[in-house]
JSON list of C-alpha atoms in Angstrom, two decimals:
[
{"chain": "A", "resi": 1, "resn": "MET", "atom": "CA", "xyz": [-25.62, -14.04, -20.98]},
{"chain": "A", "resi": 2, "resn": "LYS", "atom": "CA", "xyz": [-23.86, -10.10, -22.61]},
{"chain": "A", "resi": 3, "resn": "VAL", "atom": "CA", "xyz": [-24.72, -8.69, -19.15]},
{"chain": "A", "resi": 4, "resn": "LEU", "atom": "CA", "xyz": [-23.34, -11.10, -16.99]},
{"chain": "A", "resi": 5, "resn": "SER", "atom": "CA", "xyz": [-19.79, -10.55, -19.02]},
{"chain": "A", "resi": 6, "resn": "LEU", "atom": "CA", "xyz": [-19.96, -7.33, -18.13]},
{"chain": "A", "resi": 7, "resn": "LEU", "atom": "CA", "xyz": [-20.44, -8.01, -15.02]},
{"chain": "A", "resi": 8, "resn": "ILE", "atom": "CA", "xyz": [-17.90, -10.20, -14.85]},
{"chain": "A", "resi": 9, "resn": "PHE", "atom": "CA", "xyz": [-15.23, -8.18, -16.97]},
{"chain": "A", "resi": 10, "resn": "PHE", "atom": "CA", "xyz": [-16.27, -4.76, -14.07]},
{"chain": "A", "resi": 11, "resn": "PHE", "atom": "CA", "xyz": [-15.49, -6.96, -11.70]},
{"chain": "A", "resi": 12, "resn": "SER", "atom": "CA", "xyz": [-12.33, -8.59, -12.04]},
{"chain": "A", "resi": 13, "resn": "SER", "atom": "CA", "xyz": [-11.44, -5.33, -13.58]},
{"chain": "A", "resi": 14, "resn": "LEU", "atom": "CA", "xyz": [-11.84, -3.75, -10.14]},
{"chain": "A", "resi": 15, "resn": "PHE", "atom": "CA", "xyz": [-10.82, -5.60, -8.07]},
{"chain": "A", "resi": 16, "resn": "VAL", "atom": "CA", "xyz": [-8.12, -8.69, -9.68]},
{"chain": "A", "resi": 17, "resn": "GLY", "atom": "CA", "xyz": [-4.89, -7.29, -9.19]},
{"chain": "A", "resi": 18, "resn": "GLU", "atom": "CA", "xyz": [-2.77, -6.98, -12.52]},
{"chain": "A", "resi": 19, "resn": "THR", "atom": "CA", "xyz": [-0.33, -9.12, -14.25]},
{"chain": "A", "resi": 20, "resn": "THR", "atom": "CA", "xyz": [2.66, -9.39, -13.23]},
{"chain": "A", "resi": 21, "resn": "VAL", "atom": "CA", "xyz": [3.88, -6.64, -15.44]},
{"chain": "A", "resi": 22, "resn": "SER", "atom": "CA", "xyz": [5.23, -3.41, -14.42]},
{"chain": "A", "resi": 23, "resn": "THR", "atom": "CA", "xyz": [6.22, -0.32, -15.32]},
{"chain": "A", "resi": 24, "resn": "GLY", "atom": "CA", "xyz": [6.99, 0.73, -12.15]},
{"chain": "A", "resi": 25, "resn": "TYR", "atom": "CA", "xyz": [9.95, -0.35, -9.22]},
{"chain": "A", "resi": 26, "resn": "GLN", "atom": "CA", "xyz": [10.70, -4.59, -9.71]},
{"chain": "A", "resi": 27, "resn": "PRO", "atom": "CA", "xyz": [12.59, -6.34, -6.93]},
{"chain": "A", "resi": 28, "resn": "GLY", "atom": "CA", "xyz": [16.47, -5.26, -6.49]},
{"chain": "A", "resi": 29, "resn": "ASP", "atom": "CA", "xyz": [14.97, -1.16, -7.83]},
{"chain": "A", "resi": 30, "resn": "LYS", "atom": "CA", "xyz": [16.27, 1.86, -5.34]},
{"chain": "A", "resi": 31, "resn": "ALA", "atom": "CA", "xyz": [13.26, 3.20, -4.87]},
{"chain": "A", "resi": 32, "resn": "THR", "atom": "CA", "xyz": [12.75, 7.73, -5.40]},
{"chain": "A", "resi": 33, "resn": "ASP", "atom": "CA", "xyz": [11.63, 9.23, -2.12]},
{"chain": "A", "resi": 34, "resn": "PHE", "atom": "CA", "xyz": [9.67, 11.12, -1.61]},
{"chain": "A", "resi": 35, "resn": "LYS", "atom": "CA", "xyz": [7.94, 13.95, 0.79]},
{"chain": "A", "resi": 36, "resn": "LEU", "atom": "CA", "xyz": [4.50, 14.17, 0.76]},
{"chain": "A", "resi": 37, "resn": "LYS", "atom": "CA", "xyz": [1.57, 15.53, 3.91]},
{"chain": "A", "resi": 38, "resn": "GLY", "atom": "CA", "xyz": [0.45, 13.13, 6.08]},
{"chain": "A", "resi": 39, "resn": "VAL", "atom": "CA", "xyz": [-2.36, 13.77, 7.93]},
{"chain": "A", "resi": 40, "resn": "ASP", "atom": "CA", "xyz": [-1.20, 15.41, 10.99]},
{"chain": "A", "resi": 41, "resn": "GLY", "atom": "CA", "xyz": [0.34, 18.78, 8.29]},
{"chain": "A", "resi": 42, "resn": "LYS", "atom": "CA", "xyz": [3.84, 17.48, 8.73]},
{"chain": "A", "resi": 43, "resn": "MET", "atom": "CA", "xyz": [5.50, 16.87, 5.80]},
{"chain": "A", "resi": 44, "resn": "VAL", "atom": "CA", "xyz": [6.68, 13.00, 5.70]},
{"chain": "A", "resi": 45, "resn": "SER", "atom": "CA", "xyz": [10.03, 12.12, 3.89]},
{"chain": "A", "resi": 46, "resn": "MET", "atom": "CA", "xyz": [11.82, 8.67, 3.83]},
{"chain": "A", "resi": 47, "resn": "SER", "atom": "CA", "xyz": [14.96, 10.52, 4.78]},
{"chain": "A", "resi": 48, "resn": "ASP", "atom": "CA", "xyz": [13.48, 11.83, 7.92]},
{"chain": "A", "resi": 49, "resn": "TYR", "atom": "CA", "xyz": [14.15, 8.48, 9.73]},
{"chain": "A", "resi": 50, "resn": "LYS", "atom": "CA", "xyz": [18.29, 8.30, 9.94]},
{"chain": "A", "resi": 51, "resn": "ASP", "atom": "CA", "xyz": [17.68, 5.11, 12.02]},
{"chain": "A", "resi": 52, "resn": "ALA", "atom": "CA", "xyz": [15.22, 2.49, 10.24]},
{"chain": "A", "resi": 53, "resn": "LYS", "atom": "CA", "xyz": [16.40, -0.83, 9.71]},
{"chain": "A", "resi": 54, "resn": "GLY", "atom": "CA", "xyz": [13.96, -0.39, 5.97]},
{"chain": "A", "resi": 55, "resn": "PHE", "atom": "CA", "xyz": [10.54, 1.33, 4.99]},
{"chain": "A", "resi": 56, "resn": "ILE", "atom": "CA", "xyz": [7.07, -0.48, 4.83]},
{"chain": "A", "resi": 57, "resn": "VAL", "atom": "CA", "xyz": [5.10, 1.28, 1.78]},
{"chain": "A", "resi": 58, "resn": "VAL", "atom": "CA", "xyz": [1.53, 0.47, 1.09]},
{"chain": "A", "resi": 59, "resn": "PHE", "atom": "CA", "xyz": [-0.61, 2.44, -1.28]},
{"chain": "A", "resi": 60, "resn": "THR", "atom": "CA", "xyz": [-4.15, 2.07, 0.58]},
{"chain": "A", "resi": 61, "resn": "CYS", "atom": "CA", "xyz": [-7.09, 4.56, 0.85]},
{"chain": "A", "resi": 62, "resn": "ASN", "atom": "CA", "xyz": [-10.12, 5.17, 3.11]},
{"chain": "A", "resi": 63, "resn": "THR", "atom": "CA", "xyz": [-12.67, 3.55, 0.97]},
{"chain": "A", "resi": 64, "resn": "CYS", "atom": "CA", "xyz": [-12.44, 0.30, -1.13]},
{"chain": "A", "resi": 65, "resn": "PRO", "atom": "CA", "xyz": [-13.76, -2.23, 0.56]},
{"chain": "A", "resi": 66, "resn": "PHE", "atom": "CA", "xyz": [-10.12, -4.76, 0.15]},
{"chain": "A", "resi": 67, "resn": "ALA", "atom": "CA", "xyz": [-8.80, -1.65, 1.75]},
{"chain": "A", "resi": 68, "resn": "VAL", "atom": "CA", "xyz": [-10.59, -1.00, 4.89]},
{"chain": "A", "resi": 69, "resn": "LYS", "atom": "CA", "xyz": [-10.68, -5.51, 5.35]},
{"chain": "A", "resi": 70, "resn": "TYR", "atom": "CA", "xyz": [-6.73, -5.09, 5.98]},
{"chain": "A", "resi": 71, "resn": "GLU", "atom": "CA", "xyz": [-6.69, -1.46, 8.07]},
{"chain": "A", "resi": 72, "resn": "ASN", "atom": "CA", "xyz": [-6.51, -3.72, 11.37]},
{"chain": "A", "resi": 73, "resn": "ARG", "atom": "CA", "xyz": [-3.68, -6.10, 9.65]},
{"chain": "A", "resi": 74, "resn": "ILE", "atom": "CA", "xyz": [-1.75, -3.01, 8.48]},
{"chain": "A", "resi": 75, "resn": "ASN", "atom": "CA", "xyz": [-1.62, -0.87, 12.32]},
{"chain": "A", "resi": 76, "resn": "ASP", "atom": "CA", "xyz": [-0.61, -3.93, 13.70]},
{"chain": "A", "resi": 77, "resn": "LEU", "atom": "CA", "xyz": [1.90, -3.99, 11.17]},
{"chain": "A", "resi": 78, "resn": "ALA", "atom": "CA", "xyz": [3.07, -0.63, 12.31]},
{"chain": "A", "resi": 79, "resn": "LYS", "atom": "CA", "xyz": [3.69, -1.06, 16.17]},
{"chain": "A", "resi": 80, "resn": "LYS", "atom": "CA", "xyz": [5.06, -4.74, 15.44]},
{"chain": "A", "resi": 81, "resn": "TYR", "atom": "CA", "xyz": [7.87, -3.45, 12.97]},
{"chain": "A", "resi": 82, "resn": "LYS", "atom": "CA", "xyz": [8.41, -0.17, 15.07]},
{"chain": "A", "resi": 83, "resn": "LYS", "atom": "CA", "xyz": [9.69, -1.62, 17.30]},
{"chain": "A", "resi": 84, "resn": "GLN", "atom": "CA", "xyz": [11.65, -3.65, 15.09]},
{"chain": "A", "resi": 85, "resn": "GLY", "atom": "CA", "xyz": [13.80, -1.43, 12.86]},
{"chain": "A", "resi": 86, "resn": "TYR", "atom": "CA", "xyz": [11.27, -0.82, 10.52]},
{"chain": "A", "resi": 87, "resn": "VAL", "atom": "CA", "xyz": [8.92, 2.07, 8.60]},
{"chain": "A", "resi": 88, "resn": "LEU", "atom": "CA", "xyz": [5.33, 1.86, 7.56]},
{"chain": "A", "resi": 89, "resn": "LEU", "atom": "CA", "xyz": [4.08, 4.42, 5.45]},
{"chain": "A", "resi": 90, "resn": "ALA", "atom": "CA", "xyz": [0.86, 4.93, 4.35]},
{"chain": "A", "resi": 91, "resn": "ILE", "atom": "CA", "xyz": [-0.14, 6.57, 0.62]},
{"chain": "A", "resi": 92, "resn": "ASN", "atom": "CA", "xyz": [-3.34, 7.78, -0.69]},
{"chain": "A", "resi": 93, "resn": "PRO", "atom": "CA", "xyz": [-2.65, 7.67, -4.10]},
{"chain": "A", "resi": 94, "resn": "ASN", "atom": "CA", "xyz": [-6.40, 8.02, -5.73]},
{"chain": "A", "resi": 95, "resn": "ASP", "atom": "CA", "xyz": [-7.58, 11.66, -6.74]},
{"chain": "A", "resi": 96, "resn": "PRO", "atom": "CA", "xyz": [-10.12, 12.85, -4.72]},
{"chain": "A", "resi": 97, "resn": "ALA", "atom": "CA", "xyz": [-12.19, 14.50, -8.09]},
{"chain": "A", "resi": 98, "resn": "VAL", "atom": "CA", "xyz": [-12.85, 11.15, -8.77]},
{"chain": "A", "resi": 99, "resn": "GLN", "atom": "CA", "xyz": [-13.09, 8.76, -5.42]},
{"chain": "A", "resi": 100, "resn": "PRO", "atom": "CA", "xyz": [-15.05, 11.66, -2.99]},
{"chain": "A", "resi": 101, "resn": "ASP", "atom": "CA", "xyz": [-14.34, 9.99, -0.39]},
{"chain": "A", "resi": 102, "resn": "ASP", "atom": "CA", "xyz": [-10.74, 10.38, -0.46]},
{"chain": "A", "resi": 103, "resn": "THR", "atom": "CA", "xyz": [-10.53, 13.84, -0.05]},
{"chain": "A", "resi": 104, "resn": "TYR", "atom": "CA", "xyz": [-7.71, 15.32, 2.69]},
{"chain": "A", "resi": 105, "resn": "GLU", "atom": "CA", "xyz": [-10.39, 16.01, 5.34]},
{"chain": "A", "resi": 106, "resn": "LEU", "atom": "CA", "xyz": [-11.85, 12.75, 5.38]},
{"chain": "A", "resi": 107, "resn": "MET", "atom": "CA", "xyz": [-8.40, 11.05, 4.99]},
{"chain": "A", "resi": 108, "resn": "GLN", "atom": "CA", "xyz": [-8.26, 13.23, 8.43]},
{"chain": "A", "resi": 109, "resn": "ALA", "atom": "CA", "xyz": [-10.81, 12.01, 10.19]},
{"chain": "A", "resi": 110, "resn": "LYS", "atom": "CA", "xyz": [-10.63, 8.28, 8.17]},
{"chain": "A", "resi": 111, "resn": "ALA", "atom": "CA", "xyz": [-6.62, 8.07, 10.59]},
{"chain": "A", "resi": 112, "resn": "LYS", "atom": "CA", "xyz": [-7.96, 10.08, 13.54]},
{"chain": "A", "resi": 113, "resn": "ASP", "atom": "CA", "xyz": [-11.04, 7.49, 14.13]},
{"chain": "A", "resi": 114, "resn": "LYS", "atom": "CA", "xyz": [-9.02, 4.00, 13.87]},
{"chain": "A", "resi": 115, "resn": "LYS", "atom": "CA", "xyz": [-6.34, 5.59, 15.74]},
{"chain": "A", "resi": 116, "resn": "PHE", "atom": "CA", "xyz": [-4.06, 4.35, 12.66]},
{"chain": "A", "resi": 117, "resn": "ALA", "atom": "CA", "xyz": [0.13, 3.34, 14.08]},
{"chain": "A", "resi": 118, "resn": "PHE", "atom": "CA", "xyz": [1.26, 4.83, 10.27]},
{"chain": "A", "resi": 119, "resn": "PRO", "atom": "CA", "xyz": [2.28, 8.02, 8.69]},
{"chain": "A", "resi": 120, "resn": "TYR", "atom": "CA", "xyz": [-1.37, 8.53, 6.29]},
{"chain": "A", "resi": 121, "resn": "LEU", "atom": "CA", "xyz": [-0.05, 10.56, 3.42]},
{"chain": "A", "resi": 122, "resn": "VAL", "atom": "CA", "xyz": [-1.07, 11.63, 0.69]},
{"chain": "A", "resi": 123, "resn": "ASP", "atom": "CA", "xyz": [0.22, 11.70, -3.10]},
{"chain": "A", "resi": 124, "resn": "GLU", "atom": "CA", "xyz": [-1.01, 15.19, -4.71]},
{"chain": "A", "resi": 125, "resn": "GLY", "atom": "CA", "xyz": [-0.50, 14.88, -8.49]},
{"chain": "A", "resi": 126, "resn": "GLN", "atom": "CA", "xyz": [-0.52, 11.57, -8.08]},
{"chain": "A", "resi": 127, "resn": "LYS", "atom": "CA", "xyz": [2.89, 11.85, -8.83]},
{"chain": "A", "resi": 128, "resn": "ILE", "atom": "CA", "xyz": [4.63, 8.81, -6.20]},
{"chain": "A", "resi": 129, "resn": "TYR", "atom": "CA", "xyz": [2.46, 6.06, -6.81]},
{"chain": "A", "resi": 130, "resn": "PRO", "atom": "CA", "xyz": [2.90, 5.88, -11.03]},
{"chain": "A", "resi": 131, "resn": "GLN", "atom": "CA", "xyz": [6.60, 5.16, -9.93]},
{"chain": "A", "resi": 132, "resn": "TYR", "atom": "CA", "xyz": [6.35, 2.13, -7.53]},
{"chain": "A", "resi": 133, "resn": "GLY", "atom": "CA", "xyz": [3.93, 0.94, -10.27]},
{"chain": "A", "resi": 134, "resn": "ALA", "atom": "CA", "xyz": [1.66, 0.36, -7.80]},
{"chain": "A", "resi": 135, "resn": "THR", "atom": "CA", "xyz": [-1.85, -0.55, -9.72]},
{"chain": "A", "resi": 136, "resn": "LYS", "atom": "CA", "xyz": [-4.43, -1.67, -6.90]},
{"chain": "A", "resi": 137, "resn": "THR", "atom": "CA", "xyz": [-5.26, -0.16, -2.96]},
{"chain": "A", "resi": 138, "resn": "PRO", "atom": "CA", "xyz": [-3.97, -1.48, -1.28]},
{"chain": "A", "resi": 139, "resn": "HIS", "atom": "CA", "xyz": [-0.65, -2.82, -2.82]},
{"chain": "A", "resi": 140, "resn": "VAL", "atom": "CA", "xyz": [2.89, -3.01, -0.72]},
{"chain": "A", "resi": 141, "resn": "PHE", "atom": "CA", "xyz": [6.45, -2.67, -1.51]},
{"chain": "A", "resi": 142, "resn": "LEU", "atom": "CA", "xyz": [9.12, -3.32, 0.47]},
{"chain": "A", "resi": 143, "resn": "LEU", "atom": "CA", "xyz": [12.69, -1.30, 1.36]},
{"chain": "A", "resi": 144, "resn": "ASP", "atom": "CA", "xyz": [15.41, -2.17, 2.96]},
{"chain": "A", "resi": 145, "resn": "LYS", "atom": "CA", "xyz": [17.58, 1.20, 4.18]},
{"chain": "A", "resi": 146, "resn": "ASN", "atom": "CA", "xyz": [18.70, 2.04, 1.28]},
{"chain": "A", "resi": 147, "resn": "LEU", "atom": "CA", "xyz": [15.46, 2.01, -0.30]},
{"chain": "A", "resi": 148, "resn": "VAL", "atom": "CA", "xyz": [16.47, -1.41, -2.40]},
{"chain": "A", "resi": 149, "resn": "VAL", "atom": "CA", "xyz": [13.46, -2.62, -3.24]},
{"chain": "A", "resi": 150, "resn": "HIS", "atom": "CA", "xyz": [12.16, -6.36, -1.93]},
{"chain": "A", "resi": 151, "resn": "TYR", "atom": "CA", "xyz": [8.71, -7.87, -2.26]},
{"chain": "A", "resi": 152, "resn": "ILE", "atom": "CA", "xyz": [6.29, -5.98, -4.48]},
{"chain": "A", "resi": 153, "resn": "GLY", "atom": "CA", "xyz": [2.87, -7.01, -3.51]},
{"chain": "A", "resi": 154, "resn": "ALA", "atom": "CA", "xyz": [-0.12, -8.36, -0.84]},
{"chain": "A", "resi": 155, "resn": "ILE", "atom": "CA", "xyz": [-0.04, -8.21, 2.02]},
{"chain": "A", "resi": 156, "resn": "ASP", "atom": "CA", "xyz": [-1.54, -11.64, 2.81]},
{"chain": "A", "resi": 157, "resn": "ASP", "atom": "CA", "xyz": [-2.89, -14.60, 0.82]},
{"chain": "A", "resi": 158, "resn": "ASN", "atom": "CA", "xyz": [-6.41, -14.01, 2.70]},
{"chain": "A", "resi": 159, "resn": "VAL", "atom": "CA", "xyz": [-8.49, -11.14, 2.15]},
{"chain": "A", "resi": 160, "resn": "ASP", "atom": "CA", "xyz": [-11.41, -11.57, 4.35]},
{"chain": "A", "resi": 161, "resn": "ASP", "atom": "CA", "xyz": [-10.39, -13.14, 7.21]},
{"chain": "A", "resi": 162, "resn": "ALA", "atom": "CA", "xyz": [-6.84, -12.57, 9.01]},
{"chain": "A", "resi": 163, "resn": "SER", "atom": "CA", "xyz": [-7.62, -15.62, 10.83]},
{"chain": "A", "resi": 164, "resn": "ALA", "atom": "CA", "xyz": [-7.52, -18.03, 8.89]},
{"chain": "A", "resi": 165, "resn": "VAL", "atom": "CA", "xyz": [-4.22, -16.08, 6.56]},
{"chain": "A", "resi": 166, "resn": "LYS", "atom": "CA", "xyz": [-1.69, -18.94, 5.31]},
{"chain": "A", "resi": 167, "resn": "GLU", "atom": "CA", "xyz": [1.09, -17.78, 3.77]},
{"chain": "A", "resi": 168, "resn": "LYS", "atom": "CA", "xyz": [1.69, -14.18, 5.88]},
{"chain": "A", "resi": 169, "resn": "TYR", "atom": "CA", "xyz": [3.93, -13.12, 2.85]},
{"chain": "A", "resi": 170, "resn": "LEU", "atom": "CA", "xyz": [4.66, -9.22, 3.70]},
{"chain": "A", "resi": 171, "resn": "GLU", "atom": "CA", "xyz": [5.96, -10.66, 7.17]},
{"chain": "A", "resi": 172, "resn": "ASN", "atom": "CA", "xyz": [7.85, -13.94, 5.07]},
{"chain": "A", "resi": 173, "resn": "ALA", "atom": "CA", "xyz": [9.42, -10.47, 3.19]},
{"chain": "A", "resi": 174, "resn": "ILE", "atom": "CA", "xyz": [11.02, -8.52, 6.00]},
{"chain": "A", "resi": 175, "resn": "ALA", "atom": "CA", "xyz": [12.30, -12.31, 7.77]},
{"chain": "A", "resi": 176, "resn": "SER", "atom": "CA", "xyz": [13.90, -13.33, 5.14]},
{"chain": "A", "resi": 177, "resn": "LEU", "atom": "CA", "xyz": [15.95, -9.89, 4.25]},
{"chain": "A", "resi": 178, "resn": "ASP", "atom": "CA", "xyz": [15.85, -9.53, 8.36]},
{"chain": "A", "resi": 179, "resn": "LYS", "atom": "CA", "xyz": [18.71, -13.37, 7.43]},
{"chain": "A", "resi": 180, "resn": "GLY", "atom": "CA", "xyz": [20.19, -10.74, 4.46]},
{"chain": "A", "resi": 181, "resn": "GLU", "atom": "CA", "xyz": [18.05, -13.55, 1.76]},
{"chain": "A", "resi": 182, "resn": "ALA", "atom": "CA", "xyz": [16.32, -12.27, -0.99]},
{"chain": "A", "resi": 183, "resn": "PRO", "atom": "CA", "xyz": [11.99, -12.74, -0.08]},
{"chain": "A", "resi": 184, "resn": "SER", "atom": "CA", "xyz": [10.48, -16.12, -1.56]},
{"chain": "A", "resi": 185, "resn": "PRO", "atom": "CA", "xyz": [8.16, -14.67, -3.99]},
{"chain": "A", "resi": 186, "resn": "ALA", "atom": "CA", "xyz": [9.47, -11.71, -4.32]},
{"chain": "A", "resi": 187, "resn": "VAL", "atom": "CA", "xyz": [6.16, -11.16, -6.14]},
{"chain": "A", "resi": 188, "resn": "THR", "atom": "CA", "xyz": [3.09, -11.80, -5.79]},
{"chain": "A", "resi": 189, "resn": "LYS", "atom": "CA", "xyz": [-0.19, -10.06, -6.98]},
{"chain": "A", "resi": 190, "resn": "ALA", "atom": "CA", "xyz": [-1.78, -6.62, -5.03]},
{"chain": "A", "resi": 191, "resn": "ILE", "atom": "CA", "xyz": [-5.53, -8.34, -4.88]},
{"chain": "A", "resi": 192, "resn": "GLY", "atom": "CA", "xyz": [-7.65, -4.60, -4.13]},
{"chain": "A", "resi": 193, "resn": "CYS", "atom": "CA", "xyz": [-9.33, -2.06, -5.68]},
{"chain": "A", "resi": 194, "resn": "SER", "atom": "CA", "xyz": [-8.09, 0.01, -9.56]},
{"chain": "A", "resi": 195, "resn": "ILE", "atom": "CA", "xyz": [-6.76, 2.84, -8.58]},
{"chain": "A", "resi": 196, "resn": "LYS", "atom": "CA", "xyz": [-8.73, 6.06, -9.32]},
{"chain": "A", "resi": 197, "resn": "ALA", "atom": "CA", "xyz": [-6.67, 8.79, -12.06]},
{"chain": "A", "resi": 198, "resn": "LYS", "atom": "CA", "xyz": [-8.16, 11.51, -13.48]},
{"chain": "A", "resi": 199, "resn": "LYS", "atom": "CA", "xyz": [-8.90, 10.72, -17.14]},
{"chain": "A", "resi": 200, "resn": "LYS", "atom": "CA", "xyz": [-6.76, 11.81, -19.46]},
{"chain": "A", "resi": 201, "resn": "SER", "atom": "CA", "xyz": [-7.56, 14.53, -21.97]}
]
């Protein structure tokens, strides 16, 4: 029983979303812009997109099984909402010293292989994800053009099967934002792998 309990704890801590308590942004907060290197070697900031209606910031990575299951959906979202004025920016927050398959070179290979239609950025020094309060990969933040946060959490309610999704949390939040309404829910639980950070000495 002790072994079973330890296994349950391990997997729940690895994959299950955090509680709604966060040290990062909450809906209504204004996010700080960032300047991060993309897989094409160029530095990217939200300020680069002067005409954007809003931003979809997704903390994701190469390796998490949940992030991998969402890759195609994230790509589709980037293409769909680019036409509507929203810019999707994906940020890899993992430290490659802790998760070797999340190196910059392997990010480049992933982006090329999957034909990512969005900037795939590296959070060097892991300075950005703590500001946002991201805890999982994937973890989504929807911002308006003024960088005010309107939605935080999961993309939808079905990790395993895109065709079986019943609640498109992110898309519903974007629709609400377009109407000038507050998304409901404004916060959902992000389901994914814990962000891989160096242990503080």
